[in-house]
Coordinates of C-alpha atoms in Angstrom, one line a residue:
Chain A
X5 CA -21.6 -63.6 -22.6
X6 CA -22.7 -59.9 -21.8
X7 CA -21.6 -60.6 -18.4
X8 CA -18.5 -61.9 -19.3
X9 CA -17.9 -58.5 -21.6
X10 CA -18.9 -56.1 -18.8
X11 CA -16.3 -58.4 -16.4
X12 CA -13.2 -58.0 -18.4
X13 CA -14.1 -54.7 -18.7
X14 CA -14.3 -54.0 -14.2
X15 CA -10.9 -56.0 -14.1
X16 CA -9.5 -53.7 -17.2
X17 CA -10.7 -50.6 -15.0
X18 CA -9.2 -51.9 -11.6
X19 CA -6.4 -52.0 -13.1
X20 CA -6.6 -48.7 -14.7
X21 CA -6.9 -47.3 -11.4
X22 CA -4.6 -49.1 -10.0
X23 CA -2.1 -47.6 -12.9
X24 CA -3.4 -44.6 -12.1
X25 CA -2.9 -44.4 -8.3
X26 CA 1.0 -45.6 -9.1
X27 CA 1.0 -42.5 -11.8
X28 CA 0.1 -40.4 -9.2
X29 CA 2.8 -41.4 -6.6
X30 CA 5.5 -41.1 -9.2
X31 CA 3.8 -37.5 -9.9
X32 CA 5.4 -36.8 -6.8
X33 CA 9.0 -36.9 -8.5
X34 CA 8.1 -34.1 -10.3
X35 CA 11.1 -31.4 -11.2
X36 CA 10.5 -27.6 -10.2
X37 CA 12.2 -25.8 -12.5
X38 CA 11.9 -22.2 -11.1
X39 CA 15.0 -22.7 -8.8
X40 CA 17.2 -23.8 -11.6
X41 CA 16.4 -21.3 -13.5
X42 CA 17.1 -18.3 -10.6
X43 CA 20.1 -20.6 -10.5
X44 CA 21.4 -20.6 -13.8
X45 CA 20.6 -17.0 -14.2
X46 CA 22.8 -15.8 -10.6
X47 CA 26.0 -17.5 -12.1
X48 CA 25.4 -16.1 -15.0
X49 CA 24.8 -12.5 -13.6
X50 CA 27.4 -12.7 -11.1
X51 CA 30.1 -14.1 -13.9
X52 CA 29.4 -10.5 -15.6
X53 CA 30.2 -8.9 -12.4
X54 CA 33.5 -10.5 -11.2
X55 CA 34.7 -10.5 -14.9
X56 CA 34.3 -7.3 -15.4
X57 CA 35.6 -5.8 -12.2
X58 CA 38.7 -8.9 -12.9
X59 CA 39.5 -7.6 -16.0
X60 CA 39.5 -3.8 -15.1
X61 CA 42.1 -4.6 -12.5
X62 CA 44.4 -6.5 -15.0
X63 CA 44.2 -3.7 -17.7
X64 CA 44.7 -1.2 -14.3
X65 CA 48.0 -3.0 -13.6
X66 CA 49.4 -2.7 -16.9
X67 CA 48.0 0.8 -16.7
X68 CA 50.2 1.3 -13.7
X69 CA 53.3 -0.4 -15.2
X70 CA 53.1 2.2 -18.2
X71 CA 52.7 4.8 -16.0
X72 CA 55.6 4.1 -13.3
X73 CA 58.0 3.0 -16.3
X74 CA 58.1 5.6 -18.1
X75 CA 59.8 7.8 -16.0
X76 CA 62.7 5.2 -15.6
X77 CA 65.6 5.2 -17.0
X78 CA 66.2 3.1 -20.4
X79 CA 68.6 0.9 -18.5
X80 CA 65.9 0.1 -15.7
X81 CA 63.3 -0.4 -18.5
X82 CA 64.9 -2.7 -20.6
X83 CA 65.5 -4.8 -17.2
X84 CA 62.1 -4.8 -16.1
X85 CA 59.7 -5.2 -19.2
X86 CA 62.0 -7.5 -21.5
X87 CA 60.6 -10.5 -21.4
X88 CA 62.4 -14.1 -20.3
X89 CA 61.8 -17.1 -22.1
X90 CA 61.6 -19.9 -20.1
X91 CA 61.7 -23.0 -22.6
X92 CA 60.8 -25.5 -20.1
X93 CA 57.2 -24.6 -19.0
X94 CA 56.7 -22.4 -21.9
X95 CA 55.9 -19.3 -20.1
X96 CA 57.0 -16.1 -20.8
X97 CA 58.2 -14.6 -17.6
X98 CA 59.5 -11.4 -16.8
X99 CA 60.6 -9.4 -13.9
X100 CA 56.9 -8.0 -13.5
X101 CA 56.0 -11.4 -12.8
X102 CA 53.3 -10.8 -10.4
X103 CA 51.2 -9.1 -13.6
X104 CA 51.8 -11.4 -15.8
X105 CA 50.3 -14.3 -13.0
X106 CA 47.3 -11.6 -12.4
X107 CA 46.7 -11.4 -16.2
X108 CA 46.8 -15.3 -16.5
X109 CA 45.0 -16.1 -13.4
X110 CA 42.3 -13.6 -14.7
X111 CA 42.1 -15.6 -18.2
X112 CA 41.8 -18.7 -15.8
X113 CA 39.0 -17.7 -14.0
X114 CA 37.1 -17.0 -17.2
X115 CA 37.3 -20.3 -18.2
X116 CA 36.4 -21.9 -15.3
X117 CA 33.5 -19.0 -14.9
X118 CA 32.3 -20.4 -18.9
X119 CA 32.4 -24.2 -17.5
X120 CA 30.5 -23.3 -14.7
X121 CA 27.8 -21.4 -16.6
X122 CA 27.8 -24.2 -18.9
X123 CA 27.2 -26.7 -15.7
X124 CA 24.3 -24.8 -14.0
X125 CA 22.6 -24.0 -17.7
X126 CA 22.5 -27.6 -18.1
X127 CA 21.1 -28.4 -15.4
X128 CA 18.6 -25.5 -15.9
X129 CA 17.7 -27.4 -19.5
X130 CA 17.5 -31.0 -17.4
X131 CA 15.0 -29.8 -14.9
X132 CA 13.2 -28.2 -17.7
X133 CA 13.4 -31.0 -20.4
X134 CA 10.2 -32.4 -21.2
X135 CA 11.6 -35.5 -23.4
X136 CA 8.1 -35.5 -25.5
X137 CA 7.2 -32.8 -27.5
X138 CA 3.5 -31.7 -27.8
X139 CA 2.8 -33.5 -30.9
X140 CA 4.8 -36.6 -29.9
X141 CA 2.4 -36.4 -26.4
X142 CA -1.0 -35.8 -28.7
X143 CA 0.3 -39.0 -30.8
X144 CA 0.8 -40.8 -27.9
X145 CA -2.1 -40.6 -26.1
X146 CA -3.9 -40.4 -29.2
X147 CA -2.5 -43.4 -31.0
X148 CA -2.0 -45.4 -27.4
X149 CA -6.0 -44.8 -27.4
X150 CA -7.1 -45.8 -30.9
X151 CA -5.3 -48.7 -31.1
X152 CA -5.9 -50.0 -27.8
X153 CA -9.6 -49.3 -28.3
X154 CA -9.6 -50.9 -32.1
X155 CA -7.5 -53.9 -30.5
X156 CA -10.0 -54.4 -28.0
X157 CA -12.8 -53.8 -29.9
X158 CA -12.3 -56.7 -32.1
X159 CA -11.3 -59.3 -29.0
X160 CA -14.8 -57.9 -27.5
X161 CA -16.1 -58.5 -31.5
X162 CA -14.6 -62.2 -31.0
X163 CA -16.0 -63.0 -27.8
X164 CA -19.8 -62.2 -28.9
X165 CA -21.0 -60.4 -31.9
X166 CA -24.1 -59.0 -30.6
X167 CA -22.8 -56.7 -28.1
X168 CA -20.8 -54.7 -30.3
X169 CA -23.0 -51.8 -30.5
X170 CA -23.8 -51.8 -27.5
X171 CA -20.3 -52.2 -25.3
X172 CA -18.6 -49.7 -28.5
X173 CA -19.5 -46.8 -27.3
X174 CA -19.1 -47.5 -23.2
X175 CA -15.6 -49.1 -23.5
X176 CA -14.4 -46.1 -25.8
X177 CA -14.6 -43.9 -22.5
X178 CA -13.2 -46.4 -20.4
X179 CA -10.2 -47.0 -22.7
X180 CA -10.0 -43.4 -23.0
X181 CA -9.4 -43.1 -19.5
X182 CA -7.2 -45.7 -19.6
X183 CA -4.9 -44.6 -22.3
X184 CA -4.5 -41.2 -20.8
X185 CA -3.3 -42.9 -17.5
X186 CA -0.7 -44.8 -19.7
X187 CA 0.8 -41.6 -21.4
X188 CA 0.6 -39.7 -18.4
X189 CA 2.4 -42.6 -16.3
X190 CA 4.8 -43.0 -18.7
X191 CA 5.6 -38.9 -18.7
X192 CA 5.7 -39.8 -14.9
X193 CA 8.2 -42.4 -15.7
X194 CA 10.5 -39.8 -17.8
X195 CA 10.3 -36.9 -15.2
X196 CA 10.8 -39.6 -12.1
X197 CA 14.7 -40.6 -14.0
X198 CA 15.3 -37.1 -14.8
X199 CA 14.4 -35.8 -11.0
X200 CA 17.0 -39.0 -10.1
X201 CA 19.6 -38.0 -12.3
X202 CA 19.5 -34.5 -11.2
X203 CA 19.5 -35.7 -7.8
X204 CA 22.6 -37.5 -8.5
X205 CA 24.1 -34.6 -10.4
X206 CA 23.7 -32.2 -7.7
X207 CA 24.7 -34.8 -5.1
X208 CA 28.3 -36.0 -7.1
X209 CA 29.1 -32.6 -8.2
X210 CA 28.8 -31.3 -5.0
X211 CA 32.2 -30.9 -4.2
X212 CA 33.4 -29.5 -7.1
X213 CA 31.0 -26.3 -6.6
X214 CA 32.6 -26.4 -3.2
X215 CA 36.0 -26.3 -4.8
X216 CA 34.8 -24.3 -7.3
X217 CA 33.4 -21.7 -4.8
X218 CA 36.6 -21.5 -2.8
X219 CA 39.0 -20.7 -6.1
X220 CA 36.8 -18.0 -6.6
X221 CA 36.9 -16.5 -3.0
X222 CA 40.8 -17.2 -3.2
X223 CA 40.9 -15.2 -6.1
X224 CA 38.9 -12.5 -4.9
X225 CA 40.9 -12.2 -1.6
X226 CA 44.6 -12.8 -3.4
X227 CA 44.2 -10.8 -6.7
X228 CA 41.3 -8.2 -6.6
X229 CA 41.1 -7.3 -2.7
X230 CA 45.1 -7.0 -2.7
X231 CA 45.2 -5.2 -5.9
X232 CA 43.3 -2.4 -4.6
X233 CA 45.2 -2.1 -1.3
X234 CA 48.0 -1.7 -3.2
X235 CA 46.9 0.2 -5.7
X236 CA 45.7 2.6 -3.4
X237 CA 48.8 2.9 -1.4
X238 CA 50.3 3.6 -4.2
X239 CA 47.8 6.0 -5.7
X240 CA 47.8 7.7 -2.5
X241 CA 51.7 8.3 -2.4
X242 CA 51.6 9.8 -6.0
X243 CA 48.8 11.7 -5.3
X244 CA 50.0 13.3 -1.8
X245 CA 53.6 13.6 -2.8
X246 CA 53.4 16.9 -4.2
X247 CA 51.5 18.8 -1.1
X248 CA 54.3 20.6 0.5
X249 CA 55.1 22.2 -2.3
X250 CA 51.6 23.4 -3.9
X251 CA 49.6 26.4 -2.9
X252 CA 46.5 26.8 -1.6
X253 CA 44.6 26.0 -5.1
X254 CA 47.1 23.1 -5.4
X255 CA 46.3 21.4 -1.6
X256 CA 42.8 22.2 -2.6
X257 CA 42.9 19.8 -5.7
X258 CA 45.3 17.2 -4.1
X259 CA 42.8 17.2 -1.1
X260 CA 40.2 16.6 -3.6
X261 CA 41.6 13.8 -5.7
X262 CA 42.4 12.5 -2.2
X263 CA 38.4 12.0 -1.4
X264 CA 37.7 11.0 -5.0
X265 CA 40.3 8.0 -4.3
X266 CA 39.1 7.5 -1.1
X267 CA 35.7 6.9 -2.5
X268 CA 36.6 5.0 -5.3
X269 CA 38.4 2.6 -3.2
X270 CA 35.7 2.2 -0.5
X271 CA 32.7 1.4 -3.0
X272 CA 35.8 -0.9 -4.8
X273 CA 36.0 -2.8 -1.4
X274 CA 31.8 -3.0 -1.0
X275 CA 32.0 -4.7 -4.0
X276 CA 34.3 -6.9 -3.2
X277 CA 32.3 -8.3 -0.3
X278 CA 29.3 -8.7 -2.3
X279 CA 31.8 -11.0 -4.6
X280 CA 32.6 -13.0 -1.7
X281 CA 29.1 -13.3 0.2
X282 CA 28.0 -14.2 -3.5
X283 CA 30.4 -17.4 -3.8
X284 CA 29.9 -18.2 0.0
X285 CA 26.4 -18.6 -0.5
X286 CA 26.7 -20.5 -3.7
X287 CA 27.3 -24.1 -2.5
X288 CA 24.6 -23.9 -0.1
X289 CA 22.2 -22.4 -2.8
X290 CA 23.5 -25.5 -5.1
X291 CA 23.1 -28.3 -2.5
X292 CA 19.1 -27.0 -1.9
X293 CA 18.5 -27.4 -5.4
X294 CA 18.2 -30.8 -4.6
X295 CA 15.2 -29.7 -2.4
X296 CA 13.5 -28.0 -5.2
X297 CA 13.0 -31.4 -6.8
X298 CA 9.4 -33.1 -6.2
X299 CA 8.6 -29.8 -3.7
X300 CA 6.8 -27.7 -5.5
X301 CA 5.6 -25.8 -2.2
X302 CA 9.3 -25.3 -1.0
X303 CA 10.8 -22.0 -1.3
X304 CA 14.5 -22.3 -1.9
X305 CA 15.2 -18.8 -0.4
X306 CA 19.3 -19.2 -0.8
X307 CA 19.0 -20.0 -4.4
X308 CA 16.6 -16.9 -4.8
X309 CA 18.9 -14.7 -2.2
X310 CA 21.3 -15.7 -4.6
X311 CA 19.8 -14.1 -7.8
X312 CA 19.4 -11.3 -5.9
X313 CA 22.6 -11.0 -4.8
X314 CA 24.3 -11.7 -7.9
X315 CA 22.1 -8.9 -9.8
X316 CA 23.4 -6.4 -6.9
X317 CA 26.9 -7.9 -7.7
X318 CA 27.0 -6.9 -11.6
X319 CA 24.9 -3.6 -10.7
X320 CA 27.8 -2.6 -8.2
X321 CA 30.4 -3.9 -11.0
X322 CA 28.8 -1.3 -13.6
X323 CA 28.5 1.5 -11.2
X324 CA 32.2 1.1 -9.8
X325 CA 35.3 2.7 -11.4
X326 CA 38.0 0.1 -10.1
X327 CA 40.8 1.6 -12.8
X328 CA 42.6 3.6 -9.5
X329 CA 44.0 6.0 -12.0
X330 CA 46.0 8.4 -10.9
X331 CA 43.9 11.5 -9.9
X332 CA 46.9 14.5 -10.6
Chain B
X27 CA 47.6 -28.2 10.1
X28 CA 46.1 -29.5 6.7
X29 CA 47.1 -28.1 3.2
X30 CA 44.0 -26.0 3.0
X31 CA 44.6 -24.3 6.5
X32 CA 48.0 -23.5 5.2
X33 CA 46.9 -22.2 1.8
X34 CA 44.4 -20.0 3.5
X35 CA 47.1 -18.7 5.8
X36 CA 49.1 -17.8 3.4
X37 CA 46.5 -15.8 1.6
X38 CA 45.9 -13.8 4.6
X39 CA 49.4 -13.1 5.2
X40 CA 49.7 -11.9 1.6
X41 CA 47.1 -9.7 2.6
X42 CA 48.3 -8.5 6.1
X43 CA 51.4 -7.8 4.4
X44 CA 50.2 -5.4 1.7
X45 CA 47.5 -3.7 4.2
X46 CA 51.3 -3.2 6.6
X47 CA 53.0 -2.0 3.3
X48 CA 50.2 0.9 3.3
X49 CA 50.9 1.9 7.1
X50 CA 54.7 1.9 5.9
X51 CA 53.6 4.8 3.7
X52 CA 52.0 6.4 5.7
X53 CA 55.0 6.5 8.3
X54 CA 57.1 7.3 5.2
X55 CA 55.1 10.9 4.1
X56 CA 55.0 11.5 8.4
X57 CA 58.9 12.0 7.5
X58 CA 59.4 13.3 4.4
X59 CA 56.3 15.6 5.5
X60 CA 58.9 17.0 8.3
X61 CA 58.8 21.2 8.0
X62 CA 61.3 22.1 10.7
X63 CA 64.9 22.7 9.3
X64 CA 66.3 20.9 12.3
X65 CA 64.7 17.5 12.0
X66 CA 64.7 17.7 8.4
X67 CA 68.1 15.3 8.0
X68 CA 67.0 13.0 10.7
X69 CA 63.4 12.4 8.9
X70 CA 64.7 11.9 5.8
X71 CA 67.0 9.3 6.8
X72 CA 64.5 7.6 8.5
X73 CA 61.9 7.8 5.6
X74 CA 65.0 6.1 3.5
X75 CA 65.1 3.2 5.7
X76 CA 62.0 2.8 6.2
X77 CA 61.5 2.9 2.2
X78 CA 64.1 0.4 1.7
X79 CA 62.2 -1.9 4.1
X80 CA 58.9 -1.3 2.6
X81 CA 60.2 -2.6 -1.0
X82 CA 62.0 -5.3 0.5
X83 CA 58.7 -6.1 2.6
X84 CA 56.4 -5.6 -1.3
X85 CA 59.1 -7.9 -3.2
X86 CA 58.7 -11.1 -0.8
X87 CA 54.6 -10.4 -0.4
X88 CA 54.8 -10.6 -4.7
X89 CA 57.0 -13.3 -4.2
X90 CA 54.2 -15.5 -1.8
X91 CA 51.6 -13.9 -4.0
X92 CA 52.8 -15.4 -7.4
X93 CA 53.8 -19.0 -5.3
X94 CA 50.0 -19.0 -4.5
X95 CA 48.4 -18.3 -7.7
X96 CA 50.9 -20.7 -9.4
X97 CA 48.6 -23.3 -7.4
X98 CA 45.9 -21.4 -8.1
X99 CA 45.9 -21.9 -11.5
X100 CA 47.2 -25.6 -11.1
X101 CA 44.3 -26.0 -9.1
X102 CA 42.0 -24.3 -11.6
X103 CA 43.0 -26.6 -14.4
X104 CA 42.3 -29.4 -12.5
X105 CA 38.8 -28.2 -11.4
X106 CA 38.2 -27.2 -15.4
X107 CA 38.7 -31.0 -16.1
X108 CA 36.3 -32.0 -13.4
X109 CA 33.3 -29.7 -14.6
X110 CA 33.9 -31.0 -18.1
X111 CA 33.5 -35.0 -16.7
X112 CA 30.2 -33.7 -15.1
X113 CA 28.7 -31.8 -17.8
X114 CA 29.3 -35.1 -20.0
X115 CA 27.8 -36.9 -17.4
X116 CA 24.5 -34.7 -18.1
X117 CA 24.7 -34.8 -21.4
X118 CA 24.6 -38.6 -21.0
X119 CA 21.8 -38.8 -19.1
X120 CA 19.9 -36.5 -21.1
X121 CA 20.8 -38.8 -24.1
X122 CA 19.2 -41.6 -22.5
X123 CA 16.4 -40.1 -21.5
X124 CA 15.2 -38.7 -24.7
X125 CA 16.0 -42.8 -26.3
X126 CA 13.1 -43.7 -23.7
X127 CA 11.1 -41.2 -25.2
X128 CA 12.0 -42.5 -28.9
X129 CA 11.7 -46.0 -27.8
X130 CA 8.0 -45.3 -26.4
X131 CA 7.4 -43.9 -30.3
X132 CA 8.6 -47.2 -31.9
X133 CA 6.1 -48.8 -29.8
X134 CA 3.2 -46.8 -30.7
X135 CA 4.6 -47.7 -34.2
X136 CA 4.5 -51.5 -33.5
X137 CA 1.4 -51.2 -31.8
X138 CA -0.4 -49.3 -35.4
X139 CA 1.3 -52.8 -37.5
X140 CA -0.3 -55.0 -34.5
X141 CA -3.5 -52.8 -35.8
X142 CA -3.3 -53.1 -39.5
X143 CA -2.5 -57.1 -39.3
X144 CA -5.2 -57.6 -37.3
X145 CA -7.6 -55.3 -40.1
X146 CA -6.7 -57.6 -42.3
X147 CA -6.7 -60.9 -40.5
X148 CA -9.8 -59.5 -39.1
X149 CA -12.6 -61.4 -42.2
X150 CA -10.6 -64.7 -41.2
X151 CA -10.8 -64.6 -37.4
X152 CA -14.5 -63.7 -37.7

């Protein structure tokens, strides 16, 4: 009967190891968070930086508008700023149409900035979930261990009552290890779905952080890189119109205000191709996420090149005057 | 050439056309910089026409602008709408996750009954 005893127990350990060598294959699924999290953290930094420098231009435009109008005529005002009701679409459009599409374009691109912070923090809280909690883990393994240990105790009890004592204490560290292997294979089991469904989340959403990508470099290109050209044509004009008739002192400002705009405009158009290297590099950083999971040993340079790119972005953003006021 | 070749196109000539706009300018104060009486008249004339073809030349290039970020925001709309679906996804899967976790708690919780009934069956199947 001994014999018997000490035989279930060999299979019960095979097959323990044989749990455990499975455990540690689906170990390899595991999610690395740390590129996730440099990912999560670059869209959020370089939302702050495009924002701000979005926003800036918008209130620069009306700015402008305020400025130029009010040395019109009342006739020529009342055309240009009165708004026109269209009834249809429900937009109010006026003659200074191109603004008003700025301004709502501007309002656009914080919303789809907001869904797309809310995408890549969610995936940051995916590839960090652990779906047990410490004490729910302890009570697993703990339980899981007790009970199979009291269960088995008793069927070894049935089998022969005079090698309780003696089997008790030896089977205790074998279902030890045993139940450990079961909580830690079924943590295995958790983290091996959540690396698939991340996979698949990366892999559907791909294209729409292509799309995404490419609205924001159309934007860059169609509102903020134009709006400073021609701002600072027009800034320039204002600024130079008066030379011919100003003395020295008066050149001497004009020539000043000149290189201040100058300036101005050149660190206004740096940041503007740190915007678009930014979202160029952004699907490419996105699709290597999917390399990050079950490669612990991988460095996901783009994702990181990102973060650093996108802290440069909003550091440039702060640093930058884009309001090309007018300098007279 | 396919819809997104055009729409970049058109972006670039929005932008070709307002970088041109500031070279008009530049030709404009050339003329109206004139100092010698005698070409005075002729400058000035030509700084007219030449301003008169620069605001016709900004009036279509906002024209093309606002026809393109029309779409833009179209387009943006419809992107919104497809990160919400995704995000839902997530959401989903995270869901269903954690009810594994749950699940694996209920059976710890069946397995502690399994326990007790067998404490107490335990005098009989001695």
């Amino acid at each position: 009967m001994e014999k018997q005893g000490v035989l279930w127990w060999n299979r019960g350990l095979r097959w323990a190891l044989l749990l455990l060598a499975v455990g540690l294959l689906a170990a390899c699924a595991k999610v690395q968070p740390k590129p996730f999290e440099e990912f999560q953290a670059s869209v959020v930094t370089a939302r702050q930086g495009i924002e701000k420098v979005s926003g800036e231009l918008v209130q620069t435009g009306w700015q402008e508008m305020g400025e130029v109008y009010a040395t019109k005529d009342m006739r020529t005002v009342n055309k240009v700023l009165r708004l026109k009701f269209d009834t249809a679409n429900d937009l109010a459009i006026g003659p200074e149409e191109l603004q008003q599409y700025i301004a709502k374009a501007d309002s656009k691109l914080r919303e789809i900035n907001q869904l797309m912070y809310e995408y890549a923090t969610r995936l940051k809280d995916f590839a960090l979930m652990d779906a047990l909690s410490d004490s729910e883990r302890d009570s697993l393994s703990t339980s899981l261990g007790d009970q199979i240990l009291s269960l088995s105790s008793k069927v070894v009890v049935l089998e022969d009552t005079s090698v309780i004592e003696n089997t008790k204490d030896k089977s205790k560290e074998k279902i030890k290890i045993l139940s450990d292997n079961s909580t830690k294979l079924f943590q295995e089991y958790l983290k091996k779905k959540q690396a698939g469904v991340l996979i698949a989340a990366i892999h559907e959403n791909q294209s729409v952080v292509d799309d995404y990508s490419n609205k924001i470099l159309d934007y860059i290109r169609l509102t903020i890189a134009q709006q400073i050209m021609e701002n600072y044509s027009a800034q320039f004009d204002r600024t130079i119109a008066g030379f011919n008739h100003a003395d020295k002192q008066g050149r001497k400002v004009i020539v000043n205000n000149l290189i201040v705009l100058n300036e101005t405009t050149i660190k206004a158009l740096d940041l503007c191709r740190t915007m678009r290297s930014y979202y160029a590099a952004l699907p490419q950083a996105h699709a290597d996420l999917e390399k990050a999971i079950g490669n612990n040993k991988l460095s996901v340079s783009n994702v990181h090149w990102l973060l650093q790119q996108a802290v440069a972005l909003k550091d440039m953003a702060e640093n930058t005057k884009i309001t090309l006021k007018s300098n007279e | 050439m396919d819809a997104k070749k055009v729409h970049a196109k058109k972006i670039q000539l929005v932008m070709d056309l307002t970088a041109l706009s500031g070279e008009l300018s530049g030709m404009i104060i050339d003329r109206e910089a004139e100092t010698d009486p005698s070409l005075i008249p002729v400058m000035q004339k030509e700084a007219e026409f030449l301003r008169a073809g620069q605001r016709d030349l900004i009036d279509k290039t906002h024209k093309m602008q606002i026809d393109i970020l029309k779409k833009w925001i179209d387009d943006a709309a419809k992107l919104q709408q497809r990160i919400v679906a995704v995000n839902k996804k997530i959401d989903q899967a995270k869901a269903a996750i954690q009810e594994d976790a749950t699940a694996a708690n209920t059976a710890i919780q069946v397995l502690a009954i399994v326990d007790e009934l067998l404490k107490l069956l335990g005098p009989f199947l001695l």
